[in-house]
Coordinates of C-alpha atoms and ligand atoms in Angstrom, one line a residue:
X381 CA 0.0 0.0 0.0
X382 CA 1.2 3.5 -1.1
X383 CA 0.3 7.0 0.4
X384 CA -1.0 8.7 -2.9
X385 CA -2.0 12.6 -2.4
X386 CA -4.6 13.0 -5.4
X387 CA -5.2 16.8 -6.1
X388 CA -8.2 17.5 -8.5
X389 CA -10.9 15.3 -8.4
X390 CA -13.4 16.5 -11.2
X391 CA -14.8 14.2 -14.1
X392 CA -11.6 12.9 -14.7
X393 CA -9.4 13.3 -11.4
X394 CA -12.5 11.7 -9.1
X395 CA -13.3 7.9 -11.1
X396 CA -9.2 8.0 -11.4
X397 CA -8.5 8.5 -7.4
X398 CA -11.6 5.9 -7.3
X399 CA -9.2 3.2 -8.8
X400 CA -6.2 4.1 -6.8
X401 CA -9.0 3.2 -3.6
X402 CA -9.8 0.2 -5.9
X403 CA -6.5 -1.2 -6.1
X404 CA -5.7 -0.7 -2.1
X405 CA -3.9 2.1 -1.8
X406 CA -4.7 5.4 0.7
X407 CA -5.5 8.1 -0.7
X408 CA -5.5 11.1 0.6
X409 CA -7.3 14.4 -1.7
X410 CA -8.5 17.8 -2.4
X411 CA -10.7 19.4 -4.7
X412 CA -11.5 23.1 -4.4
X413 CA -15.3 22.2 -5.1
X414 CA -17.0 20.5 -2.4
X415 CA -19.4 19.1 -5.0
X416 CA -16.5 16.9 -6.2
X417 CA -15.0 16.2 -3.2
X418 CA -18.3 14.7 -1.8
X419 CA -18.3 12.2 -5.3
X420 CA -15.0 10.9 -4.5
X421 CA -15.7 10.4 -0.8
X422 CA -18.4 8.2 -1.7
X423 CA -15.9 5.9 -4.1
X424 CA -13.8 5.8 -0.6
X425 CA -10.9 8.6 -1.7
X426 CA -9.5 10.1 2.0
X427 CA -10.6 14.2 1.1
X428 CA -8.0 16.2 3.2
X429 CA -8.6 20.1 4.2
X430 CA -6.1 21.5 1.9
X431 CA -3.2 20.3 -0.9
X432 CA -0.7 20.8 1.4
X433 CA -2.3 18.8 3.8
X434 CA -3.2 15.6 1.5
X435 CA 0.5 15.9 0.9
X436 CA 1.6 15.7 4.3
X437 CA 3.0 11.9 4.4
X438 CA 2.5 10.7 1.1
X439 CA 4.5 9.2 -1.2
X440 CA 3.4 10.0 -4.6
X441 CA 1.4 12.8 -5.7
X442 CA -1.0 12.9 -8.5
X443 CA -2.8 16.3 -10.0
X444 CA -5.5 16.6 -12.7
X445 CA -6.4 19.7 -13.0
X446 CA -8.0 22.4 -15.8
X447 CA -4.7 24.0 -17.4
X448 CA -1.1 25.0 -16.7
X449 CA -1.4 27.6 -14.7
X450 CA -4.0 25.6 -11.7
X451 CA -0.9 22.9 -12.2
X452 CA 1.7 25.8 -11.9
X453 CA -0.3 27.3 -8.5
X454 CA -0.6 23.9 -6.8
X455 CA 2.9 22.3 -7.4
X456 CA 4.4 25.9 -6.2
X457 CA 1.8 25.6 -3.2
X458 CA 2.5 21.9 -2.3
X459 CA 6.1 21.5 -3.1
X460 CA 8.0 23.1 0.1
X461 CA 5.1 20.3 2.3
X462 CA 6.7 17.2 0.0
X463 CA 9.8 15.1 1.3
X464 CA 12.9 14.7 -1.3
X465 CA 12.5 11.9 -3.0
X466 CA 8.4 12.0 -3.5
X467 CA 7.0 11.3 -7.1
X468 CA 4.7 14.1 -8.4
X469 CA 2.4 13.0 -11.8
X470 CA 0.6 15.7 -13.4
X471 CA -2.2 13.9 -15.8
X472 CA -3.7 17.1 -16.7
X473 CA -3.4 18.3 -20.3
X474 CA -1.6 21.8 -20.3
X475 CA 1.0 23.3 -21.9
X476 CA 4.4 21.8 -22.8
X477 CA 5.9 25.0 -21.2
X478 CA 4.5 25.1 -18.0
X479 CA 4.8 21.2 -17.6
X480 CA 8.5 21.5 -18.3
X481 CA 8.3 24.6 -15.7
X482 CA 6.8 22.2 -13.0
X483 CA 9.7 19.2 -13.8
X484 CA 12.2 22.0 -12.7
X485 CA 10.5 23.2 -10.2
X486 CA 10.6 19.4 -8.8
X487 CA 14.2 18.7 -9.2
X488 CA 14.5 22.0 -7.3
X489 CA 13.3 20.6 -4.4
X490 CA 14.6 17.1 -4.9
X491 CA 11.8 15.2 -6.2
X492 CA 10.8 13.2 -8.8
X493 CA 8.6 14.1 -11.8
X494 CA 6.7 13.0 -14.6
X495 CA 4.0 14.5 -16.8
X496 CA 1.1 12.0 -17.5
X497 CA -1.4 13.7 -19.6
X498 CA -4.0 10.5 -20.9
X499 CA -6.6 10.0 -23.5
X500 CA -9.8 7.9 -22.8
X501 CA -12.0 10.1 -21.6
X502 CA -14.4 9.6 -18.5
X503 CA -15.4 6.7 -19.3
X504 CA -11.6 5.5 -19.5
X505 CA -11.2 7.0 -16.3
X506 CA -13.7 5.1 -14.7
X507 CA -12.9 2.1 -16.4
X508 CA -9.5 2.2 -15.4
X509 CA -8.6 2.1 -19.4
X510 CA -7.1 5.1 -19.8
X511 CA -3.8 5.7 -22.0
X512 CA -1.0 7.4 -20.5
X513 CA 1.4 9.4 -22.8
X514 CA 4.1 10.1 -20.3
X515 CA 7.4 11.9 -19.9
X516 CA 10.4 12.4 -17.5
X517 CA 13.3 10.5 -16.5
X518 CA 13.7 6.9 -16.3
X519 CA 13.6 6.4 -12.7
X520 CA 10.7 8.3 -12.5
X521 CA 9.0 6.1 -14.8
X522 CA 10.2 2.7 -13.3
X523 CA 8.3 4.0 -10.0
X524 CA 5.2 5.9 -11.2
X525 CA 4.3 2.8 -13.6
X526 CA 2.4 0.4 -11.8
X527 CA 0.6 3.3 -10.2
X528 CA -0.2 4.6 -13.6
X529 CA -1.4 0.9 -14.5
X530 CA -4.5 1.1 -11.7
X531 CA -5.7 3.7 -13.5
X532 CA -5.0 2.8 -17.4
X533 CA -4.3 0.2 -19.5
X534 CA -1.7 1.4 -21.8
X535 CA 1.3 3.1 -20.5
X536 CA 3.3 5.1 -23.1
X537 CA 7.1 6.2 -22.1
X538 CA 7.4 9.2 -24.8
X539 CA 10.7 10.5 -23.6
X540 CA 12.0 13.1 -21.3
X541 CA 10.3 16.3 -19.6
X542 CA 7.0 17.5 -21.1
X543 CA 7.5 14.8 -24.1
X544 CA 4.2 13.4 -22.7
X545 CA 2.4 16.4 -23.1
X546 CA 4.1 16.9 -26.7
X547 CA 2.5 13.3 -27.4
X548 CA -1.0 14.4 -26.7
X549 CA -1.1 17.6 -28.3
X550 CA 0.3 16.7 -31.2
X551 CA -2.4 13.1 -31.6
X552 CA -4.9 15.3 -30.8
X553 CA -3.9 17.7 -33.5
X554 CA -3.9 15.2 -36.1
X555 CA -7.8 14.0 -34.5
X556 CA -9.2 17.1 -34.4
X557 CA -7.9 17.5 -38.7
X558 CA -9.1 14.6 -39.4
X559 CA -12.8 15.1 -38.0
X560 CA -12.7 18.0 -40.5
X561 CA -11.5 16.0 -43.4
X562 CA -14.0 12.9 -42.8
X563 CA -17.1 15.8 -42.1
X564 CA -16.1 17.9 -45.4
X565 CA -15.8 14.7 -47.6
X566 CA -19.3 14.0 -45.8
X567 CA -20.9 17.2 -46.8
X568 CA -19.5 17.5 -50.4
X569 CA -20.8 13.4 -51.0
X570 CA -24.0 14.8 -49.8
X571 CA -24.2 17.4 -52.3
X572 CA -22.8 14.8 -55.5
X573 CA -26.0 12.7 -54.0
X574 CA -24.1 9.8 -52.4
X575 CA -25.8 8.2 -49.7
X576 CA -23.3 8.3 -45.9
X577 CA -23.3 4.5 -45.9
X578 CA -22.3 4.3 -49.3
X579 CA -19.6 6.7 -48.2
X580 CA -18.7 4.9 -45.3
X581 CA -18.5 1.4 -46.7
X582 CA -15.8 3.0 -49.9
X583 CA -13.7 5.4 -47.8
X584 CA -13.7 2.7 -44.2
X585 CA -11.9 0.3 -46.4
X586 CA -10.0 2.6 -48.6
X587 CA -7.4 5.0 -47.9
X588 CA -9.7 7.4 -46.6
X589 CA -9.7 5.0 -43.7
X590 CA -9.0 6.9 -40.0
X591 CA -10.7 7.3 -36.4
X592 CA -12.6 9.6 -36.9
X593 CA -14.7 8.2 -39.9
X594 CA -14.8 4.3 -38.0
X595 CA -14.8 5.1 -34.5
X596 CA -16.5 8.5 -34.7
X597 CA -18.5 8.9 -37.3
X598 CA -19.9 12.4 -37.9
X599 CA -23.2 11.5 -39.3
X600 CA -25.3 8.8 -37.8
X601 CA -26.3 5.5 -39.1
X602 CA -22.6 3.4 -40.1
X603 CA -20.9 3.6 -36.3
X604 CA -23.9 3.0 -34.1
X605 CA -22.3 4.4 -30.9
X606 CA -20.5 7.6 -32.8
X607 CA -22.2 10.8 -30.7
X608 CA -24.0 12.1 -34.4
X609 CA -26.6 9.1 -33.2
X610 CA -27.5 10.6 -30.0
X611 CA -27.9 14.4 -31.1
X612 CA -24.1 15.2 -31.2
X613 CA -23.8 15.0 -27.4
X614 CA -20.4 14.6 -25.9
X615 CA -18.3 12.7 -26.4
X616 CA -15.5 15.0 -26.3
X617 CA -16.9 18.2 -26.2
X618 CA -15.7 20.8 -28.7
X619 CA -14.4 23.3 -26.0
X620 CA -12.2 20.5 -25.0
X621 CA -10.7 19.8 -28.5
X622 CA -10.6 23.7 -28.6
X623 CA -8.1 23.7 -25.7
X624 CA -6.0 20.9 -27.4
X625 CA -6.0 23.1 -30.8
X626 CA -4.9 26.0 -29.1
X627 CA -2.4 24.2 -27.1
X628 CA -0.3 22.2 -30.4
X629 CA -0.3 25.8 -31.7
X630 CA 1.2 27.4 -28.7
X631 CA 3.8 24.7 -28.9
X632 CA 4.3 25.3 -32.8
X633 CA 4.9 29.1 -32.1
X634 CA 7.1 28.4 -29.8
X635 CA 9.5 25.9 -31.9
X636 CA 8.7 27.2 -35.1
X637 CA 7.0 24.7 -36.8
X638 CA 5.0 25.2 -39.8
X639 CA 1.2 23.7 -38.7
X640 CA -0.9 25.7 -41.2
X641 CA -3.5 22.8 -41.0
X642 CA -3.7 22.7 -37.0
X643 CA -4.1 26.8 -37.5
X644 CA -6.5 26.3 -39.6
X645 CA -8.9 23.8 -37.3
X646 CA -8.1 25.8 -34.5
X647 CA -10.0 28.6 -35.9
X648 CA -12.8 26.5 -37.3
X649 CA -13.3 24.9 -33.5
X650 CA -13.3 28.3 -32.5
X651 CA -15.8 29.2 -34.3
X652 CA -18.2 25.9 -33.5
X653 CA -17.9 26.9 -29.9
X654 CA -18.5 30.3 -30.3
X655 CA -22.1 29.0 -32.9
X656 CA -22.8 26.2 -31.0
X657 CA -21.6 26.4 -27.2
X658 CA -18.9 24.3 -26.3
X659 CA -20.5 21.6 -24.7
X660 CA -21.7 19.5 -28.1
X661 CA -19.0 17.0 -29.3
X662 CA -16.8 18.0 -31.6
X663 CA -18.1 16.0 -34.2
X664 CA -21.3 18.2 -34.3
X665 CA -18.3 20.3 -36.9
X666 CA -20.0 18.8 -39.6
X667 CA -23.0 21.0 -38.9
X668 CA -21.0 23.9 -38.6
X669 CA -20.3 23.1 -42.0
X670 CA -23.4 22.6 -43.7
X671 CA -24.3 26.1 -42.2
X672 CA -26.1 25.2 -39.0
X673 CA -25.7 23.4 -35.7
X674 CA -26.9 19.8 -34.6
X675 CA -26.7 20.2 -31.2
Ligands
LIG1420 P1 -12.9 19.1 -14.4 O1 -13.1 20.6 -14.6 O2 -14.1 18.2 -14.3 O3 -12.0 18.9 -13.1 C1 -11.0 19.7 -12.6 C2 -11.1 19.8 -11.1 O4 -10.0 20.6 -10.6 C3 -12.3 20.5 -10.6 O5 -13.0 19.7 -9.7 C4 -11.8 21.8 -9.9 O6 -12.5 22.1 -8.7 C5 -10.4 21.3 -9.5 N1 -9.5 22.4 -9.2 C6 -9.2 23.5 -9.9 N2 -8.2 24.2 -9.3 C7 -7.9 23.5 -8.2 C8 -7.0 23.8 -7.1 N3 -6.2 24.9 -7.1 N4 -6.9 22.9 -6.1 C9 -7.7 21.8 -6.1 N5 -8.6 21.5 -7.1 C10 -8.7 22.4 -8.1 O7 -11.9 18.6 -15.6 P2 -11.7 17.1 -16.1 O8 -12.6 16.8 -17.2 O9 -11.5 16.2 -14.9 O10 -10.2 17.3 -16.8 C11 -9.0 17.4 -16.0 C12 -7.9 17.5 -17.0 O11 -7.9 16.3 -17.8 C13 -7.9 18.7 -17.9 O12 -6.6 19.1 -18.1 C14 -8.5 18.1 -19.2 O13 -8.1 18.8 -20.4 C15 -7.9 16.7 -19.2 N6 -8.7 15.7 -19.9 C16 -10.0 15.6 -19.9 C17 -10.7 14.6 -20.6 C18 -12.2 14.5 -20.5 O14 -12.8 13.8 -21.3 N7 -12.9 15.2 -19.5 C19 -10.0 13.7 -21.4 C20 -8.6 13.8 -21.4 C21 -8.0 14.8 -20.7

């Protein structure tokens, strides 16, 4: 049994702690809202007064919180109350800066560090399926593994500092393209009077093939379970691919590359959650696209 300090128990951070419970280990959180902190009492997660107090004894520490700057605040606030030697994972998505900021500001005080940022959504995180697209050294990998692996299923070493973060912006860059690809070829077949399944069943099996047209289909009918059946409900709600967007081109500024495509669907997200409020999945696009919203 570990002591595990779990800061940030929202849709994600709450089903995640859960499984740390699960698997036997104390745990020992805080959430700011008491809203959230009451759902994770109730899967068994230990809620502390404050961060600095769930830190107090443990071990390893775990975050999951909004964006950089929440992660920035509570590693500053909780560092000086770790021992030397203590493993702090951050599985929030933010940006590669600020996650290499937090790595150094770890060493600092003589800890261990890795960013963990995952995809699976929440029903990965309650299923304990999650994939973790991690970074930092390699003996901060060999130790915050098998915690990782209560949580998720696959468990990705991408490199050094912020590398897992890199990962995750830059897959989710090439997801949110490729939603716009499979819902523009959507809306132009419409037009030339193909029928979707007859689209589906040529471009599934041809080179057109990807994710987003077999697991996600934007227009309901050939994925049974894509969000277009169920009135483009999330899912993955368009603010959140919005934040991804924005983040893989904060990251291309900052190295120079050339992303003109990701630039391009960051505006065009930008746009849906301006029309359509970000809480409809992002696959409601292909509304956006025909000129009106679904959701
Ligand atoms: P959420 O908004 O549901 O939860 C965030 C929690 O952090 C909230 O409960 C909030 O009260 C708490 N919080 C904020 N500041 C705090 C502080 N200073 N101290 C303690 N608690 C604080 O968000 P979520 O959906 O759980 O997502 C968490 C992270 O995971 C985000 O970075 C998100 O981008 C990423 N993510 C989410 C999904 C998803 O499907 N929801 C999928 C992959 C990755």
């Amino acid at each position: 049994m570990t002591v595990i300090a779990f800061i940030g128990l929202g849709n994600m951070g709450g089903p995640m702690a859960g499984n740390l419970v699960k698997a036997g280990h104390d745990v020992r959180a805080f959430d700011l809202s008491q809203a959230s902190q009451d759902a994770a009492a109730e899967l068994g997660v230990g809620i502390a007064g404050s961060a600095r107090q769930a830190v107090d004894e443990a071990e390893i520490v775990v975050t999951m919180l909004p964006a950089g700057k929440h992660v920035l605040a509570v590693w500053e606030d909780i560092l000086p109350a770790v021992k030397p030697g203590t493993l702090l994972i951050d599985s929030s998505t933010i940006d590669v800066a600020s996650a290499r900021r937090v790595h150094a500001l770890a060493a600092e005080r003589g800890c261990l560090s890795l960013d963990a940022p995952v995809s699976g959504g929440v029903g990965g995180a309650k299923a304990a399926s999650l994939t973790f697209m991690v970074g930092g050294s390699e003996e901060a990998f060999a130790l915050g593994e098998p915690i990782l692996a209560r949580m998720g299923r696959r468990i990705v070493h991408c490199g050094g500092a912020g590398n897992g973060q890199a990962a995750k912006i830059c897959n989710n860059m090439i997801l949110g393209i490729s939603m716009l690809a499979v819902s523009e070829a959507f809306v132009l077949g419409e037009k030339l009077g193909l029928s979707h399944q007859a689209l589906y069943d040529v471009a599934s099996t041809s080179s057109g093939q990807c994710w987003s047209l077999t697991t996600y289909c934007p227009v309901p009918g050939p994925v049974p379970n894509s969000p277009a059946n169920n009135g483009y409900k999330a899912g993955f709600a368009s603010a959140l691919m919005l934040k991804d967007m924005k983040l893989s081109q904060e990251a291309a500024q900052a190295v120079n590359a050339s992303t003109p495509l990701g630039a391009a669907a960051a505006q065009l997200y930008g746009l849906h959650n301006a029309l359509a409020d970000g809480g409809a999945d992002f696959s409601d696009i292909i509304n956006m696209l025909r000129g009106r919203s679904g959701a």
